[in-house]
PDB file of C-alpha atoms in Angstrom:
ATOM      1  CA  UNK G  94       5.973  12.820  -8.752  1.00 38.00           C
ATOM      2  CA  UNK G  95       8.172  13.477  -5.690  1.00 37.00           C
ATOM      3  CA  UNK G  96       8.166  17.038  -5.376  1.00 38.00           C
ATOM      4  CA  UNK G  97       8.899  19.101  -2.514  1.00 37.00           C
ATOM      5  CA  UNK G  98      12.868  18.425  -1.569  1.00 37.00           C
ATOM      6  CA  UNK G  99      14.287  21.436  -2.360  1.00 37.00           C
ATOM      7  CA  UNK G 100      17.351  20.703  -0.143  1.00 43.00           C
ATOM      8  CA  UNK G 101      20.121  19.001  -0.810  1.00 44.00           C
ATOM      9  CA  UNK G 102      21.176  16.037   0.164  1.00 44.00           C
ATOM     10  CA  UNK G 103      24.227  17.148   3.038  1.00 47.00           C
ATOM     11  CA  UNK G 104      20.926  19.914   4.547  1.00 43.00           C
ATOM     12  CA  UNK G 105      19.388  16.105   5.789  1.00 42.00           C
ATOM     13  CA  UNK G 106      23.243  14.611   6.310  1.00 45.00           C
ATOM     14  CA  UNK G 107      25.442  16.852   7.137  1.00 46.00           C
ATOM     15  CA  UNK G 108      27.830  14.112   7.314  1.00 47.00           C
ATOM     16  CA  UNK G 109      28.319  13.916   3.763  1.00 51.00           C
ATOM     17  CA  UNK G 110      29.557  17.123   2.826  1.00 54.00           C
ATOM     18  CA  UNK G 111      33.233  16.820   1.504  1.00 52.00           C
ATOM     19  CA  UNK G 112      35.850  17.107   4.399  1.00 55.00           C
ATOM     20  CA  UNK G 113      39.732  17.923   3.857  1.00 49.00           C
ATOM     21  CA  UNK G 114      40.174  14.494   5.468  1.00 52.00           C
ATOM     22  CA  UNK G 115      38.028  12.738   2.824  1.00 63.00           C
ATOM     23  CA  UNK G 116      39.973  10.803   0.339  1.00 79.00           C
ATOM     24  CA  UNK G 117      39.164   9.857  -2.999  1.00 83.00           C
ATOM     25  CA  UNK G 118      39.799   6.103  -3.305  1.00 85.00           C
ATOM     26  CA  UNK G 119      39.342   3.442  -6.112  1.00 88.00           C
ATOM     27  CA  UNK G 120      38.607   0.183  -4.868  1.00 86.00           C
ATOM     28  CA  UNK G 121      37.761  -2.854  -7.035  1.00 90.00           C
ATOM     29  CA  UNK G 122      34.346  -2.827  -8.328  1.00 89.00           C
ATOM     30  CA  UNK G 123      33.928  -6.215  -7.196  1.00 89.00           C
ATOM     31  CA  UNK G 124      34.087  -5.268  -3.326  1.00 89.00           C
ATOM     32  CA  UNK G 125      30.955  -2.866  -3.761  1.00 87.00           C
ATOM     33  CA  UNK G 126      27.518  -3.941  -3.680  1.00 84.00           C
ATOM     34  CA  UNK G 127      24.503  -2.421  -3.965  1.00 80.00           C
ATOM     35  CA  UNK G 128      23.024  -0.460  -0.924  1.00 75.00           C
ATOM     36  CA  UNK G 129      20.537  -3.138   1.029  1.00 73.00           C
ATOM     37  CA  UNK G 130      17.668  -0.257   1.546  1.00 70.00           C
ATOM     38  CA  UNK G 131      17.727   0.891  -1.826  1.00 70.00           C
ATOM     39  CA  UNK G 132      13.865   1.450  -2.540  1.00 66.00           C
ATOM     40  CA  UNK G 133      14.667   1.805  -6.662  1.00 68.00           C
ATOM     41  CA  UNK G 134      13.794  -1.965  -7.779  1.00 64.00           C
ATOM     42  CA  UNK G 135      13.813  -1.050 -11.377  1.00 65.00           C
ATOM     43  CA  UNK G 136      16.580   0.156 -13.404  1.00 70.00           C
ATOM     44  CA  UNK G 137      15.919   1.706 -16.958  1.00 70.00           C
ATOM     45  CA  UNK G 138      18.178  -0.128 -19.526  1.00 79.00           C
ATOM     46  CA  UNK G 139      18.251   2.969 -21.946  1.00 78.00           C
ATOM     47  CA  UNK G 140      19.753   4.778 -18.587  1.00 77.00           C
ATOM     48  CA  UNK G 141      22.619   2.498 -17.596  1.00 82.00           C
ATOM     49  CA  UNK G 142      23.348   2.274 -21.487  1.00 86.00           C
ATOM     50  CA  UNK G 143      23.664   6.238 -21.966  1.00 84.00           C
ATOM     51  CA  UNK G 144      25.746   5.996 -18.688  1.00 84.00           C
ATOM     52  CA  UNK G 145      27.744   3.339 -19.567  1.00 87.00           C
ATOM     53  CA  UNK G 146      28.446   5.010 -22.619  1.00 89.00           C
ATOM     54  CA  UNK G 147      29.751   8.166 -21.154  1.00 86.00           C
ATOM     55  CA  UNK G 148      31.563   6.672 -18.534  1.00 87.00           C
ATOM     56  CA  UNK G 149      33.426   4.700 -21.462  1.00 85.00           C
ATOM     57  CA  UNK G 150      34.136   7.998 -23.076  1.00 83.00           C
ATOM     58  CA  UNK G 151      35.113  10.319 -19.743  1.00 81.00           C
ATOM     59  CA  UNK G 152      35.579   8.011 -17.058  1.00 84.00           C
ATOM     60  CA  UNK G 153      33.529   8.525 -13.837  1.00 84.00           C
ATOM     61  CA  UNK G 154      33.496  12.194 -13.079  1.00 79.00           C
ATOM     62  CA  UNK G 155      31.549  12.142  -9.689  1.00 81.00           C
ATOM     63  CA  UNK G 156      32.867   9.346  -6.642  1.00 86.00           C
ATOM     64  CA  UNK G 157      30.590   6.976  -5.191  1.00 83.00           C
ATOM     65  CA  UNK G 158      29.969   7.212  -1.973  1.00 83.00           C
ATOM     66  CA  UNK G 159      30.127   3.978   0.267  1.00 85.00           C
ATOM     67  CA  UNK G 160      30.411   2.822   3.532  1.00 85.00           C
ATOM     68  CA  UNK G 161      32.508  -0.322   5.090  1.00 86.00           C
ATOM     69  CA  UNK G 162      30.691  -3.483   5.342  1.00 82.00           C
ATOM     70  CA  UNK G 163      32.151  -6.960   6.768  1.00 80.00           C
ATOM     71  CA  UNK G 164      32.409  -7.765   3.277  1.00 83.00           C
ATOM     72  CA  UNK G 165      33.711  -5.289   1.131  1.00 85.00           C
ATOM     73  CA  UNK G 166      31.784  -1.688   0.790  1.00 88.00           C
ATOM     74  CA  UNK G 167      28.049  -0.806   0.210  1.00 87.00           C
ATOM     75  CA  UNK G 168      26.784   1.481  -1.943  1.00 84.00           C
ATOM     76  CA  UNK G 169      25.105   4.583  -0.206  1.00 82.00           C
ATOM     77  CA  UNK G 170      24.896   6.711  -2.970  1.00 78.00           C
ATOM     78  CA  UNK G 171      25.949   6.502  -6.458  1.00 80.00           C
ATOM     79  CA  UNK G 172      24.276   2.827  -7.630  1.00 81.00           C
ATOM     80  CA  UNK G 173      23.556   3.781 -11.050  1.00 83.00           C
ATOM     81  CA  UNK G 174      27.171   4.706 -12.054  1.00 86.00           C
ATOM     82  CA  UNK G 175      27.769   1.415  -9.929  1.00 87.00           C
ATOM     83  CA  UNK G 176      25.754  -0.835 -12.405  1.00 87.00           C
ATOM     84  CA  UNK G 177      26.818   1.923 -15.261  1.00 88.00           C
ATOM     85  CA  UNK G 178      30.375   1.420 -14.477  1.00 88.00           C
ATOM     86  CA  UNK G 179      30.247  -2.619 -14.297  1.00 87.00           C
ATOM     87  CA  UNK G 180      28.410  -2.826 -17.373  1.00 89.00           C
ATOM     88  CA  UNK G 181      31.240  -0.514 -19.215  1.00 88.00           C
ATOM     89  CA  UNK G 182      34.443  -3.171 -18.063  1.00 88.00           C
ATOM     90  CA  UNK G 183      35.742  -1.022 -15.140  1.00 88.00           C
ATOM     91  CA  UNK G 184      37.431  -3.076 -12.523  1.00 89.00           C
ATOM     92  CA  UNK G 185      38.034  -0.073 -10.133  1.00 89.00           C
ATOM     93  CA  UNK G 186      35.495   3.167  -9.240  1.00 89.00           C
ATOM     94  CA  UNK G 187      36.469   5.815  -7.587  1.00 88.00           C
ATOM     95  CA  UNK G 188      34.590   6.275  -4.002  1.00 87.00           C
ATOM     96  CA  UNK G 189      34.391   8.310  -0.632  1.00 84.00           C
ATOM     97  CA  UNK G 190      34.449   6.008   2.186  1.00 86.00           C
ATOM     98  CA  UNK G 191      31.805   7.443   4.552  1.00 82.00           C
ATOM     99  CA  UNK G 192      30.540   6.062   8.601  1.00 79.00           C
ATOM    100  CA  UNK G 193      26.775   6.112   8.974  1.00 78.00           C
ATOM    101  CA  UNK G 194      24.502   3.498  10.567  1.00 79.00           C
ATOM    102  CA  UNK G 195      21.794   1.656   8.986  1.00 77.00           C
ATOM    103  CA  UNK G 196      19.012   4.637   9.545  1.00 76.00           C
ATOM    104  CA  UNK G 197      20.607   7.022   7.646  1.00 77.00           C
ATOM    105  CA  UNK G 198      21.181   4.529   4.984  1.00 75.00           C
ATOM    106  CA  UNK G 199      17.740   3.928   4.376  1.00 75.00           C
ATOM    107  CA  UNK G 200      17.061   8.004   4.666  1.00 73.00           C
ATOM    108  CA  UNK G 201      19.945   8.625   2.229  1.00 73.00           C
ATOM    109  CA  UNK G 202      18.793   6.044  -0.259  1.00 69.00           C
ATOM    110  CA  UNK G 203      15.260   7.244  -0.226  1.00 72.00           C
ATOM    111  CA  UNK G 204      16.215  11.336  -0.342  1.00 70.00           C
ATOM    112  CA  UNK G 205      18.404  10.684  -3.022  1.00 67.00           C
ATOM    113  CA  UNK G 206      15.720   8.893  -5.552  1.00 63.00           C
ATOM    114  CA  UNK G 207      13.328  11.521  -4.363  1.00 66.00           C
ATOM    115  CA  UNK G 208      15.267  14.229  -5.277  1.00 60.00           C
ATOM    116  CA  UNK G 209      15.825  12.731  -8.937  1.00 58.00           C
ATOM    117  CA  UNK G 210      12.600  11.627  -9.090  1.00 57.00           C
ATOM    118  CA  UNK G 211      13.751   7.991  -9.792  1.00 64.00           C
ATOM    119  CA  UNK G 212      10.884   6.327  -7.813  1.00 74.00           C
ATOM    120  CA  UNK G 213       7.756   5.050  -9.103  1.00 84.00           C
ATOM    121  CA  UNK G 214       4.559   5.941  -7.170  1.00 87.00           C
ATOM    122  CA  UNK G 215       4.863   2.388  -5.446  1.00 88.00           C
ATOM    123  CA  UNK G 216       8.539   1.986  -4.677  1.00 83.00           C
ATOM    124  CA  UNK G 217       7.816   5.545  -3.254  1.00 83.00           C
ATOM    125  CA  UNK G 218       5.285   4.253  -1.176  1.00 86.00           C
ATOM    126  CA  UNK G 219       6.917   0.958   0.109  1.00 83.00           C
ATOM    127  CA  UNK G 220      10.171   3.344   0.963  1.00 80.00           C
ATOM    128  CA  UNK G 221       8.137   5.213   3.019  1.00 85.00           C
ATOM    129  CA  UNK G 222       6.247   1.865   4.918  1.00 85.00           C
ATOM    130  CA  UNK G 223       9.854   0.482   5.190  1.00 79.00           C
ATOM    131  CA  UNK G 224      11.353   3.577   6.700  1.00 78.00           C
ATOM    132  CA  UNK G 225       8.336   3.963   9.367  1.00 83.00           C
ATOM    133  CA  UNK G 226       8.346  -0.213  10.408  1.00 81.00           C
ATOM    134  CA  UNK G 227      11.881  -0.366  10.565  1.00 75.00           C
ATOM    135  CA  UNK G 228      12.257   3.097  12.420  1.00 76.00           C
ATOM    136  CA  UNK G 229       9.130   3.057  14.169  1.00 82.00           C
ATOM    137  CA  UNK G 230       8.091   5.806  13.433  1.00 81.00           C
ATOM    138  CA  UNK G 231       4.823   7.636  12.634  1.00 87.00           C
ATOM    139  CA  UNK G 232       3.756   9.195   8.964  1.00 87.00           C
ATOM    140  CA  UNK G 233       3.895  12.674  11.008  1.00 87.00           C
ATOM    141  CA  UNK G 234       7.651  12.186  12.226  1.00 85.00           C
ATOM    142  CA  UNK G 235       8.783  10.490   8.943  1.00 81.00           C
ATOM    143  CA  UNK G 236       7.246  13.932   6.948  1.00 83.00           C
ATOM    144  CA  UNK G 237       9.173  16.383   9.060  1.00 82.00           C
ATOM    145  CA  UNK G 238      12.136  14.233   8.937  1.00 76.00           C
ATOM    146  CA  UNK G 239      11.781  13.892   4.234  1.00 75.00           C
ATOM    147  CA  UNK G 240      10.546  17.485   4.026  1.00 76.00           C
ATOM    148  CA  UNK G 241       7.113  16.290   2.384  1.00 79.00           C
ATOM    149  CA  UNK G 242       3.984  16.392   3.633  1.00 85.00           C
ATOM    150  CA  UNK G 243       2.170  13.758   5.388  1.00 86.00           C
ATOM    151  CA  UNK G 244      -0.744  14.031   3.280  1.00 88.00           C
ATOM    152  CA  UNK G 245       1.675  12.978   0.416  1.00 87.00           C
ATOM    153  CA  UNK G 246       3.165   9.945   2.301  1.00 87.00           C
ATOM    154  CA  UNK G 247      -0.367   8.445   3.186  1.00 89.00           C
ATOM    155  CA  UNK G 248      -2.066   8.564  -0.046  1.00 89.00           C
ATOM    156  CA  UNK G 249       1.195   6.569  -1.425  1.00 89.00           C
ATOM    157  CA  UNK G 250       0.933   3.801   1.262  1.00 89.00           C
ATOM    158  CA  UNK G 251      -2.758   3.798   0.627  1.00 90.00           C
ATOM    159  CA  UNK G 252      -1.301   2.510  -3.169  1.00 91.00           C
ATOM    160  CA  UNK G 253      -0.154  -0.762  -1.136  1.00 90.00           C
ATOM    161  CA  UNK G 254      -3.315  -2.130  -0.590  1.00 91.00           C
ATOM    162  CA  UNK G 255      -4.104  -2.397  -4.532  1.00 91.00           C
ATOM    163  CA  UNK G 256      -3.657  -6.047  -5.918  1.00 91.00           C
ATOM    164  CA  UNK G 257      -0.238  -6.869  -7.261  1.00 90.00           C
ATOM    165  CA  UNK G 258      -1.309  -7.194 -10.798  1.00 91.00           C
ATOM    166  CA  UNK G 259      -1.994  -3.314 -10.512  1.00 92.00           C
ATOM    167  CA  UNK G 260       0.341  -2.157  -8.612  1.00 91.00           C
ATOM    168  CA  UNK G 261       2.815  -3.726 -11.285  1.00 90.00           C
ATOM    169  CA  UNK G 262       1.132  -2.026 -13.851  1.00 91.00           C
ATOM    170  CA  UNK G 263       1.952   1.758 -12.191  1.00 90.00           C
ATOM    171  CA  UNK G 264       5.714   0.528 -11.799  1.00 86.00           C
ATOM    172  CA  UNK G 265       5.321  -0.008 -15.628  1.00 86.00           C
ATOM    173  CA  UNK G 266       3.904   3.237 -15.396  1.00 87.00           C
ATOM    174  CA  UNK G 267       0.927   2.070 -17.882  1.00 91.00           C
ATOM    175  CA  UNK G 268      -1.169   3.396 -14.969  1.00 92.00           C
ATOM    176  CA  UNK G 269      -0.601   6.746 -13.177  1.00 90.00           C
ATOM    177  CA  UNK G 270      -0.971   6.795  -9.350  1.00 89.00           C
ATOM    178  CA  UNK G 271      -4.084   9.068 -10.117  1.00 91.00           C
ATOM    179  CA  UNK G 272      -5.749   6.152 -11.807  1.00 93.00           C
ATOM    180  CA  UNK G 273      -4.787   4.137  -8.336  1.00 91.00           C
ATOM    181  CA  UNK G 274      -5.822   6.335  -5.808  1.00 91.00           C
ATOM    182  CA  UNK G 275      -9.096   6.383  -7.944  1.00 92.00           C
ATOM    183  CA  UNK G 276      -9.273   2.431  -8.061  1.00 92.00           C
ATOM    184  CA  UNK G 277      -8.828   2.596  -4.095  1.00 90.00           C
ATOM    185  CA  UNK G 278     -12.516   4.327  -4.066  1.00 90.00           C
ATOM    186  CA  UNK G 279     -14.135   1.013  -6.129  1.00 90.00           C
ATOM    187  CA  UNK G 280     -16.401  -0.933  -3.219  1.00 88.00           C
ATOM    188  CA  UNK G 281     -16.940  -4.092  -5.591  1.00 87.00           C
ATOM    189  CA  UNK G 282     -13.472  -5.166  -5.801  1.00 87.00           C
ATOM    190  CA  UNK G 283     -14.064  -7.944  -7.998  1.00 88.00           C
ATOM    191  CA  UNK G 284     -14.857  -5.466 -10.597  1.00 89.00           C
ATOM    192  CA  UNK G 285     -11.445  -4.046 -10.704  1.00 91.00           C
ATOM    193  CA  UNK G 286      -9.251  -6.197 -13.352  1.00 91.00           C
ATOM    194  CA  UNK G 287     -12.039  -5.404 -15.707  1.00 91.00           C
ATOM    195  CA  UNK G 288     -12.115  -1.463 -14.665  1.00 92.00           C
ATOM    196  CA  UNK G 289      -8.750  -1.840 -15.346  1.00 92.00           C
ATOM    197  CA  UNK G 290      -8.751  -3.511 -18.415  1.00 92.00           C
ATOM    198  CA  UNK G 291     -11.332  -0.842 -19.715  1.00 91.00           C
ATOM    199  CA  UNK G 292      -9.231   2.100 -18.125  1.00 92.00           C
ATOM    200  CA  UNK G 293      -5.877   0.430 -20.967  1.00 91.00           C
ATOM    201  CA  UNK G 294      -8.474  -0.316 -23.836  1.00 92.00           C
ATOM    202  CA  UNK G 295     -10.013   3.244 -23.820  1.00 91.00           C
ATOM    203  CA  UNK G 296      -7.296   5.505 -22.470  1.00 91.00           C
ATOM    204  CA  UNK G 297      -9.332   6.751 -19.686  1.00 91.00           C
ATOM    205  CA  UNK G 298      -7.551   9.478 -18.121  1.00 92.00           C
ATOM    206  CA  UNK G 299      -7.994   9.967 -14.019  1.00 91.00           C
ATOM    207  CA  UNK G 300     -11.048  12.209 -14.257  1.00 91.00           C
ATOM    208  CA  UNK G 301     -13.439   9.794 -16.079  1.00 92.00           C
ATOM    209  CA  UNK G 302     -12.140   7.198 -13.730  1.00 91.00           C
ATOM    210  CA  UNK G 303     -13.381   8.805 -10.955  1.00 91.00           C
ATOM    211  CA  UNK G 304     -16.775   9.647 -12.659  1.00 91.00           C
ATOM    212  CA  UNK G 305     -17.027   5.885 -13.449  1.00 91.00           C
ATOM    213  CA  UNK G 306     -16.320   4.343 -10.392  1.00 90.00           C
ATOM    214  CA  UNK G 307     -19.390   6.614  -8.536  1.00 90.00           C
ATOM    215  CA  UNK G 308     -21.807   5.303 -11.389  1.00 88.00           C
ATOM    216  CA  UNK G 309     -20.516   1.948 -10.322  1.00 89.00           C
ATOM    217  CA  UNK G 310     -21.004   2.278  -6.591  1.00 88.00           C
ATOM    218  CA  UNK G 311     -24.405   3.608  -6.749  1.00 85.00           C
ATOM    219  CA  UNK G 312     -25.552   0.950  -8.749  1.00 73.00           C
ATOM    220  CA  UNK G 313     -24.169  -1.741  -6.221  1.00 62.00           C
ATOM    221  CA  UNK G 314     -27.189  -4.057  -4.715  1.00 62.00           C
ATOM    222  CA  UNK G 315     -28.241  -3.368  -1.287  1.00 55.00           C
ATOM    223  CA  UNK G 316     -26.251  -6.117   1.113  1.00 60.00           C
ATOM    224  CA  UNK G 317     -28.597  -8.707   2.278  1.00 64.00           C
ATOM    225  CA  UNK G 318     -28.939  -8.069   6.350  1.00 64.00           C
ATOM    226  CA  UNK G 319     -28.179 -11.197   7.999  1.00 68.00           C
ATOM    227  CA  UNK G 320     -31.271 -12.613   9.842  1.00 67.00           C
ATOM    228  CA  UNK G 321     -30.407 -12.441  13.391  1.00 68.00           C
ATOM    229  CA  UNK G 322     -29.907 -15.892  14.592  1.00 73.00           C
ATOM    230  CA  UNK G 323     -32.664 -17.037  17.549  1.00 71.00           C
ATOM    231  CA  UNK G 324     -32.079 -18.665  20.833  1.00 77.00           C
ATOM    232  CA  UNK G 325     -31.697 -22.443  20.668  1.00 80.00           C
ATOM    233  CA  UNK G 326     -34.441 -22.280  23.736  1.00 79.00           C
ATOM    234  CA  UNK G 327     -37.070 -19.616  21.884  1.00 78.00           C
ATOM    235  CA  UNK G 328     -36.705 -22.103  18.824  1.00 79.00           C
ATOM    236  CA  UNK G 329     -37.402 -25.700  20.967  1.00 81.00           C
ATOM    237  CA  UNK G 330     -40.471 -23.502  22.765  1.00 82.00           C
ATOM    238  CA  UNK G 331     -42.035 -22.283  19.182  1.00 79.00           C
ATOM    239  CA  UNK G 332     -41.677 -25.631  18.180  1.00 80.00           C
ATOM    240  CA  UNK G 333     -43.770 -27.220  21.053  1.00 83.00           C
ATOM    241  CA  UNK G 334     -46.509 -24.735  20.692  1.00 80.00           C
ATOM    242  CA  UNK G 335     -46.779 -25.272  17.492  1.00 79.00           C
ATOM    243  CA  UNK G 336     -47.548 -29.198  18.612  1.00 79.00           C
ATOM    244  CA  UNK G 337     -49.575 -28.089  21.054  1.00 80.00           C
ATOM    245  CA  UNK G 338     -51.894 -25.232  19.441  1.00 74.00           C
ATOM    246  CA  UNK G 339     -51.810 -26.626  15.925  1.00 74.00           C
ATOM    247  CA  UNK G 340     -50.643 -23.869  14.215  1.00 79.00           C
ATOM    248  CA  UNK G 341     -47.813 -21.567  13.580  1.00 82.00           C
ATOM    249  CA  UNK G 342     -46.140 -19.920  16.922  1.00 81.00           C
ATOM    250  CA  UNK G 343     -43.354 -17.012  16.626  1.00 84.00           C
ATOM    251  CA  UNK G 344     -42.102 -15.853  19.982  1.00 82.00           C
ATOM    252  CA  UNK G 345     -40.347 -12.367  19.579  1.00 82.00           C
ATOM    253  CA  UNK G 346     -37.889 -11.381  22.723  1.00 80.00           C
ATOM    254  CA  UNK G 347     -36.518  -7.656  22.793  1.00 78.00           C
ATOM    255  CA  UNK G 348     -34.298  -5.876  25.054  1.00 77.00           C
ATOM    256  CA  UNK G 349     -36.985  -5.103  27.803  1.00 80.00           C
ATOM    257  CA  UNK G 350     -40.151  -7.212  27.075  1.00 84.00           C
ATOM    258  CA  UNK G 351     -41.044 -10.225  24.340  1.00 83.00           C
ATOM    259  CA  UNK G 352     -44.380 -11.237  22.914  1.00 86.00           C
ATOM    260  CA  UNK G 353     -46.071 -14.636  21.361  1.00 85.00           C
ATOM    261  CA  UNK G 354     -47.597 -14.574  18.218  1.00 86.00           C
ATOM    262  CA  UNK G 355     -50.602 -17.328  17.671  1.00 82.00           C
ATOM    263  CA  UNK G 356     -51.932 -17.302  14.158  1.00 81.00           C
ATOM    264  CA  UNK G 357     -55.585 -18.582  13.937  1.00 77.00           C
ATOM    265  CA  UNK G 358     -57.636 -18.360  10.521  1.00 76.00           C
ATOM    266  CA  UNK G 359     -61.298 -18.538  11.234  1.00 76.00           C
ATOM    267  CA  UNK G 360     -63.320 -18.199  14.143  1.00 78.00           C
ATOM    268  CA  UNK G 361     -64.127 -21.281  14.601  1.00 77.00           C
ATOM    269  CA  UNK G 362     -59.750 -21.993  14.518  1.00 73.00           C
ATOM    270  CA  UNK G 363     -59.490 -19.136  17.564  1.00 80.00           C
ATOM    271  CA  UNK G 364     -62.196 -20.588  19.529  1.00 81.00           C
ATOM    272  CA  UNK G 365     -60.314 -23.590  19.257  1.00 80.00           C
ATOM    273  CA  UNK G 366     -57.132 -22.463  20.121  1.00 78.00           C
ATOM    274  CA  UNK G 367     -59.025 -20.903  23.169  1.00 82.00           C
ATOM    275  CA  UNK G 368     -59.883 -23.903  24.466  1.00 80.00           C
ATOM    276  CA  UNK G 369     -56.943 -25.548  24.364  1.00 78.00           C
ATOM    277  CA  UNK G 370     -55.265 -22.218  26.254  1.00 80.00           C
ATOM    278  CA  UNK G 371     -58.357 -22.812  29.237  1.00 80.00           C
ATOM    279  CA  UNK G 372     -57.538 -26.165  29.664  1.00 70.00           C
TER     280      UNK G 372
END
């Protein structure tokens, strides 16, 4: 899913690379908490359990690193054997207390996921919306800066504008963000729960998706063109023709010139209406 990182971690932050000064500590689990700019909202249980597991077994081989908060430390790196560790009993984890600002928080958290491939196609794609509003930054600047490119980063944001009953369903990952960049194309969008509900009932892969949703656009009615609405004045004038000629009036006005139209339906009716135009 998140390909493209082939650098490690300290090639974006130098800053983390291990330091003669740096001291392994163990603090008390308790005074940790989870980094605020994680992007990673879900957490597989199976994961934490296997963790927990071998953490109970060999301890914690690899220190968190953290940074100091006004209360306690946050997590920059390392929240998995964080919840791991909890879950297993531990009252102390072993850590590397690191300085960096709230930026290269939300960098760090994001590079780290990508380069485990942790994210799904959405949390990818909020990560990516956060980093830009909060940094103010532009999809071209926040590419150079994550190694991908930016024609990655803006067909994941594009994923944002789905309904949340889909995008839940590609967190779940019971639809691929194939199938979503595919539902993005659907110009009837009150056809999409049931396009998506046909996409789950018949296993239909991205490909005959896409083929779908074109026979489904073609077949979309015409809109209706709105009837341009007339002057209050042109309507008031028709209306007192009409009274005066006894018959139906339509004044046209264009950009340059305008024309009446006086219907008449014999001979007799336009020698009428003649008359009453001489007089």
């Amino acid at each position: 899913m998140a390909k493209g990182l082939g650098k490690g971690l300290n090639a974006f932050f130098p800053e983390l690379e291990m330091k003669e000064e740096d001291q392994i500590q163990e603090i008390a689990i308790k005074e940790c908490r989870a980094n605020p700019y994680q992007p990673r909202k879900v957490f597989s249980a199976d994961a934490i359990e296997e963790l927990k597991q071998s953490i109970q077994e060999y301890g914690i081989l690899q220190p968190l690193i953290v940074r100091k908060s006004i209360k306690g430390y946050e997590i920059v790196a390392g929240e998995r054997r964080f919840r791991a560790a909890k879950a297993a009993g531990l009252k102390k984890v072993p850590v590397i207390v690191k300085t960096l600002d709230d930026e290269k928080m939300m960098e760090l958290a994001l590079l780290e996921n990508l380069q485990r491939e942790d994210l799904t196609p959405i949390e990818e794609a909020q990560a990516y919306s956060n980093l830009m509003k909060e940094l103010d930054i532009t999809q071209e600047i926040l590419s150079r800066r994550l190694g991908k490119s930016r024609s990655h980063i803006a067909n994941l944001i594009r994923l944002l504008t789905l309904p949340t009953e889909i995008s839940d369903l590609i967190n779940q990952g019971e639809l691929s963000m194939g199938h979503g960049r595919a539902l993005l194309g659907l110009k009837d969008k009150k056809k999409l729960q049931p396009l998506v509900e046909k996409i789950q009932n018949e296993s239909l892969n991205v490909r005959q998706v896409e083929q779908l949703i074109i026979k489904m656009n073609k077949n979309l009615p015409e809109p209706e063109k709105k009837k341009p609405v007339k002057d209050i004045f042109l309507v008031q004038t028709e209306s007192q023709l009409r009274n005066q000629f006894g018959t139906d009036v339509t004044i046209h006005r264009g950009k340059r010139k305008g024309k009446i139209e006086i219907q008449f339906f014999s001979d007799e009716d336009l020698e009428r209406i003649l008359n009453v135009l001489n007089k």
